[in-house]
Coordinates of C-alpha atoms and ligand atoms in Angstrom, one line a residue:
M1 CA -0.5 -0.3 0.4
T2 CA 1.1 3.5 -0.8
A3 CA 2.3 6.4 1.8
Q4 CA -1.3 7.6 1.1
K5 CA -3.1 4.9 1.1
W6 CA -2.7 4.1 4.5
L7 CA -3.7 7.4 5.5
D8 CA -6.6 7.3 3.5
R9 CA -7.3 4.1 5.1
Y10 CA -5.8 4.0 8.8
G11 CA -5.3 7.7 9.3
P12 CA -5.6 11.5 9.5
W13 CA -4.7 10.3 13.3
V14 CA -3.7 7.1 15.3
V15 CA -3.4 6.1 19.6
V16 CA -1.0 4.5 20.3
T17 CA -0.8 3.4 23.7
G18 CA 1.7 2.2 26.2
A19 CA 3.8 4.9 23.4
S20 CA 6.1 5.9 26.5
D21 CA 8.2 3.2 25.9
G22 CA 9.3 -0.3 24.0
I23 CA 6.7 -1.4 21.9
G24 CA 4.3 1.6 21.6
R25 CA 7.2 3.9 21.5
A26 CA 7.6 2.0 18.6
F27 CA 4.8 1.9 16.7
A28 CA 4.7 5.2 17.8
G29 CA 7.7 6.7 15.6
A30 CA 6.7 4.3 12.8
L31 CA 3.5 5.6 11.9
A32 CA 4.5 9.1 12.5
D33 CA 7.3 8.1 10.0
R34 CA 4.4 7.3 7.3
G35 CA 3.0 10.7 7.6
F36 CA -0.2 9.8 10.2
N37 CA -0.7 12.7 13.6
V38 CA 0.1 10.2 16.9
V39 CA -2.4 10.5 20.3
L40 CA 0.5 9.1 22.4
V41 CA -0.8 7.2 25.8
A42 CA 0.8 6.4 28.8
R43 CA 1.6 6.8 33.0
R44 CA 4.7 8.7 32.5
A45 CA 3.3 12.6 31.1
T46 CA 7.5 13.2 31.0
A47 CA 7.9 10.2 29.0
L48 CA 5.7 10.9 26.9
A49 CA 6.2 14.0 25.9
D50 CA 10.2 13.7 25.3
V51 CA 8.6 10.8 23.0
A52 CA 6.1 13.7 21.2
A53 CA 8.8 16.2 21.0
A54 CA 10.8 13.7 19.1
I55 CA 8.4 12.9 16.5
A56 CA 7.9 16.4 15.7
R57 CA 11.6 17.6 15.3
R58 CA 12.0 14.5 13.1
N59 CA 8.7 14.1 11.5
G60 CA 7.0 17.2 12.0
V61 CA 3.1 15.6 12.2
A62 CA 0.8 17.0 15.0
T63 CA 1.2 14.8 18.6
R64 CA -1.0 14.8 21.2
T65 CA -0.5 13.3 25.2
I66 CA -2.9 12.0 27.5
A67 CA -1.0 10.6 30.1
A68 CA -3.7 7.6 31.6
D69 CA -4.0 5.0 33.8
L70 CA -5.5 1.9 32.0
G71 CA -6.1 0.2 34.4
T72 CA -8.9 3.0 36.0
A73 CA -12.0 3.6 34.2
E74 CA -11.0 7.4 34.4
G75 CA -7.8 6.4 32.8
V76 CA -9.7 5.4 29.9
L77 CA -12.6 8.0 29.9
A78 CA -9.6 10.3 29.1
V79 CA -8.6 8.7 26.2
I80 CA -12.2 8.6 24.6
N81 CA -12.9 12.0 25.6
Q82 CA -9.9 13.7 24.6
T83 CA -9.6 11.6 20.9
A84 CA -13.1 12.5 20.2
A85 CA -12.9 15.7 18.3
L86 CA -9.5 13.7 15.9
D87 CA -10.8 11.1 13.0
V88 CA -8.8 8.6 14.5
G89 CA -8.1 6.0 12.1
L90 CA -6.2 3.3 14.1
L91 CA -5.5 2.4 17.8
V92 CA -2.6 0.5 18.8
A93 CA -2.9 -1.2 21.8
A94 CA 0.5 -1.6 23.2
A95 CA -0.6 -0.8 26.7
G96 CA 0.4 -4.0 28.4
F97 CA 2.7 -5.9 31.3
G98 CA 2.7 -9.0 32.6
T99 CA 3.4 -10.7 36.2
A100 CA 6.0 -13.7 37.2
G101 CA 6.6 -16.4 39.8
P102 CA 4.0 -18.9 41.4
F103 CA 1.3 -17.4 41.4
L104 CA 1.0 -18.4 45.8
T105 CA 3.5 -16.1 46.1
T106 CA 2.3 -13.0 43.6
N107 CA 0.7 -9.5 44.8
L108 CA -3.0 -9.7 44.1
D109 CA -3.4 -6.5 43.5
D110 CA -0.8 -6.6 40.7
E111 CA -2.7 -9.1 39.3
L112 CA -6.1 -7.5 39.1
D113 CA -4.6 -3.8 38.4
M114 CA -2.8 -6.8 34.9
I115 CA -7.0 -8.0 33.9
D116 CA -7.3 -4.1 33.7
V117 CA -5.1 -3.5 31.6
N118 CA -4.3 -5.3 29.4
C119 CA -7.8 -6.3 29.0
R120 CA -10.6 -4.3 30.6
A121 CA -9.7 -1.2 29.0
V122 CA -8.6 -3.4 25.8
A123 CA -12.4 -4.6 25.4
A124 CA -13.3 -0.5 26.1
L125 CA -11.3 1.2 24.0
A126 CA -11.7 -1.5 21.4
K127 CA -15.1 -1.1 21.8
M128 CA -15.6 3.2 21.3
F129 CA -12.6 2.7 18.6
A130 CA -15.0 -0.3 16.7
A131 CA -17.9 2.4 16.7
R132 CA -16.3 4.6 14.8
F133 CA -14.3 3.4 13.2
A134 CA -16.8 1.8 11.6
A135 CA -18.9 5.2 11.0
R136 CA -16.8 6.5 8.1
G137 CA -16.3 2.7 6.2
R138 CA -12.4 1.8 7.3
G139 CA -10.6 1.9 10.2
G140 CA -8.4 -0.8 11.9
M141 CA -7.0 -1.9 15.3
I142 CA -3.4 -3.8 16.0
L143 CA -4.3 -5.3 19.2
F144 CA -1.3 -7.4 21.5
G145 CA -1.5 -11.2 22.4
S146 CA 1.6 -13.5 23.3
I147 CA 3.3 -16.3 21.6
V148 CA 2.2 -17.3 25.7
A149 CA -1.9 -17.0 24.9
Y150 CA -2.1 -20.9 23.5
Q151 CA -1.9 -22.8 26.2
G152 CA -1.3 -22.3 29.8
V153 CA 2.3 -20.5 31.3
P154 CA 3.4 -21.7 34.5
N155 CA 5.0 -19.2 36.9
A156 CA 3.3 -16.6 34.6
A157 CA -0.2 -18.2 34.4
N158 CA -1.8 -15.0 35.2
Y159 CA -0.2 -12.4 32.0
A160 CA -0.5 -16.1 30.2
A161 CA -4.3 -15.1 30.4
T162 CA -4.3 -12.1 30.1
K163 CA -3.0 -12.6 26.2
A164 CA -5.3 -15.4 25.2
Y165 CA -8.7 -12.7 26.2
V166 CA -7.2 -10.7 23.8
Q167 CA -6.4 -13.2 21.3
T168 CA -9.7 -14.6 21.8
L169 CA -10.8 -10.9 21.1
A170 CA -8.9 -10.3 18.2
E171 CA -10.4 -13.1 16.5
G172 CA -14.0 -12.4 17.4
L173 CA -13.4 -8.7 16.1
R174 CA -11.4 -9.3 12.8
Q175 CA -14.1 -11.5 11.0
E176 CA -16.9 -9.1 12.9
L177 CA -16.0 -5.9 12.4
K178 CA -14.5 -6.8 8.1
R179 CA -17.6 -5.6 6.9
S180 CA -17.9 -2.4 8.7
G181 CA -14.8 -1.9 6.6
V182 CA -12.9 -2.1 10.5
D183 CA -9.3 -4.6 10.1
V184 CA -7.9 -5.6 13.9
L185 CA -4.9 -7.6 13.6
S186 CA -3.5 -9.5 16.5
C187 CA 0.4 -8.8 17.4
A188 CA 1.4 -12.3 19.3
P189 CA 5.4 -10.9 19.5
G190 CA 8.5 -13.4 21.0
P191 CA 9.8 -12.0 23.8
V192 CA 11.2 -8.2 22.9
H193 CA 13.6 -6.1 23.8
S194 CA 11.7 -3.4 25.7
G195 CA 11.0 -1.7 29.8
F196 CA 8.9 -5.2 29.8
A197 CA 11.3 -7.5 31.0
A198 CA 12.5 -6.1 34.3
R199 CA 8.5 -4.5 35.1
S200 CA 7.2 -8.0 34.7
R201 CA 10.8 -9.4 36.7
M202 CA 11.3 -12.6 33.2
E203 CA 14.9 -12.9 32.2
M204 CA 15.4 -12.9 28.4
G205 CA 17.4 -14.2 26.1
A206 CA 17.3 -14.0 22.6
A207 CA 14.7 -11.6 22.0
M208 CA 13.7 -8.7 19.1
L209 CA 14.1 -5.6 18.8
P210 CA 10.6 -3.2 19.0
D211 CA 11.6 -1.8 15.0
D212 CA 10.9 -5.5 13.7
V213 CA 7.4 -5.8 15.9
V214 CA 6.6 -2.5 14.3
T215 CA 7.5 -3.5 10.7
G216 CA 6.0 -7.3 11.1
A217 CA 2.5 -5.8 12.4
L218 CA 2.1 -3.2 9.4
A219 CA 2.7 -5.5 7.0
A220 CA 0.2 -7.7 8.7
L221 CA -2.1 -5.5 9.1
G222 CA -5.9 -6.1 6.3
R223 CA -3.7 -9.2 5.6
K224 CA -3.4 -11.7 8.9
T225 CA -5.6 -12.3 11.8
T226 CA -2.6 -13.0 13.8
V227 CA 1.2 -11.7 13.3
W228 CA 3.6 -13.7 15.1
P229 CA 6.3 -11.2 14.3
G230 CA 9.9 -12.4 13.5
I231 CA 11.9 -15.9 13.8
L232 CA 12.1 -16.7 17.3
S233 CA 8.4 -16.8 17.5
K234 CA 7.4 -18.4 14.1
I235 CA 10.1 -21.4 15.0
L236 CA 8.9 -21.7 19.6
I237 CA 5.1 -21.7 17.8
G238 CA 5.5 -23.8 14.4
S239 CA 7.5 -26.3 17.1
L240 CA 4.2 -26.4 19.3
A241 CA 1.7 -26.2 16.9
T242 CA 1.5 -29.9 16.5
L243 CA 1.8 -30.5 20.1
P244 CA -2.1 -31.8 22.7
R245 CA -2.0 -28.3 24.7
F246 CA -1.4 -29.8 28.7
A247 CA 2.4 -30.6 26.2
R248 CA 2.3 -27.6 25.7
T249 CA 1.6 -26.3 29.0
A250 CA 4.3 -28.1 30.3
I251 CA 7.3 -26.7 27.9
M252 CA 6.5 -23.0 28.1
G253 CA 7.1 -24.1 31.8
R254 CA 10.1 -25.5 31.2
I255 CA 10.4 -21.8 29.3
M256 CA 9.0 -19.5 31.9
A257 CA 11.2 -21.6 34.3
G258 CA 14.1 -20.9 33.7
M259 CA 12.4 -16.9 33.0
T260 CA 12.2 -16.5 35.8
K261 CA 15.3 -18.9 38.3
R262 CA 16.4 -15.8 39.3
L263 CA 13.7 -14.6 40.4
H264 CA 12.3 -18.1 42.6
E265 CA 17.0 -17.7 43.7
S266 CA 16.0 -13.8 44.9
Q267 CA 12.1 -15.2 46.3
S268 CA 14.4 -18.9 48.1
Q269 CA 16.8 -16.3 49.2
T270 CA 14.4 -13.4 52.0
Ligands
NAP1 N1 8.6 -7.7 25.5 C1 8.0 -8.1 25.6 O1 8.7 -9.4 25.5 C2 6.9 -9.1 25.1 C3 6.1 -10.3 24.1 C4 4.6 -10.3 23.8 C5 3.7 -9.2 24.8 N2 4.3 -8.2 24.6 C6 2.8 -7.5 25.1 O2 3.4 -6.3 23.6 C7 2.8 -4.8 25.0 C8 3.8 -3.9 24.7 O3 4.9 -4.4 25.4 P1 6.5 -3.7 25.7 O4 7.3 -4.6 25.2 O5 6.0 -2.1 24.9 O6 6.6 -3.5 27.1 P2 7.2 -1.5 28.3 O7 8.6 -1.5 27.0 O8 7.4 -2.2 28.9 O9 6.3 -0.9 27.8 C9 4.7 -0.7 28.4 C10 4.4 0.4 28.0 O10 2.8 0.0 28.4 C11 2.5 1.0 29.7 N3 1.0 0.5 30.7 C12 1.7 0.2 31.7 N4 0.8 0.0 32.4 C13 0.0 1.3 32.1 C14 -1.2 1.1 33.0 N5 -1.5 0.8 33.5 N6 -1.7 2.1 31.7 C15 -1.5 3.3 30.6 N7 -0.2 2.8 30.6 C16 0.1 1.5 30.5 C17 3.5 1.5 30.0 O11 3.6 3.2 29.8 P3 4.6 4.2 31.5 O12 4.7 3.2 32.5 O13 4.5 5.7 31.1 O14 1.9 4.3 32.0 C18 4.5 1.7 28.0 O15 4.1 2.7 27.6 C19 2.1 -5.5 25.9 O16 0.7 -5.9 26.5 C20 3.0 -7.3 26.6 O17 1.7 -7.9 27.1 C21 5.7 -7.6 24.8

């Protein structure tokens, strides 16, 4: 698709949640490079202002920042209200986080907050923007699953469950909204170098760059239901696909045990 066709279909404004860091920040930059005006959403106002300033310097597109906690109803409402007057054609719902470690030891508030940010806010924003996009007969949304979404994952059980929710939501919406001219994509990466690992306290060895996630997702938008960007995620998904669910769960449990080894060690020392 030419740059102009992209803008006609998904522009002129795009809303990117999680734009202060990692994958969301990379999406915001790449979409500004394509000429989109960008609404940047996350909690940290200063980090958002830095991203907005860098985009404005590089591209000269218009930017807005919304500092909002998407774990709250007020935060979600702020995004809906503050974008109401803008002609938004694309939602990139990248805000999210993970928890790791034994479910018996994780913090209940964190687990529930994760459901609010990863699922509840995504459902609310998808519903509101789907209505706007359907009314203008074109638009798109990129939601974030993960390779952990396709089976249970011991030591990241609730995080994997939130991503299973998003995957299922995206699959249903893709078919339902097609008739209204709205493209829906689940972007389901494997490990990515971002702020995610530090926050979730997972250790990642091989991991891809956020820019490569963006390239894969933008190439798939409107063409696929799910994209597993990068070779690592494709290998993992491909090799697990033929196994029964319980076997996939056991393998993902082994992988996650490796990714949370130091967390286990530090917990057993306290
Ligand atoms: N990195 C990976 O390995 C990986 C793999 C598969 C899927 N994913 C998914 O990809 C998405 C993006 O992750 P990432 O790797 O870019 O992580 P990241 O670098 O930690 O970025 C997460 C973004 O979400 C924002 N955020 C977190 N909690 C928020 C809240 N309550 N309200 C508003 N914004 C909030 C953060 O900004 P503030 O802190 O400023 O609020 C930040 O901008 C997530 O949904 C994640 O589950 C990541």
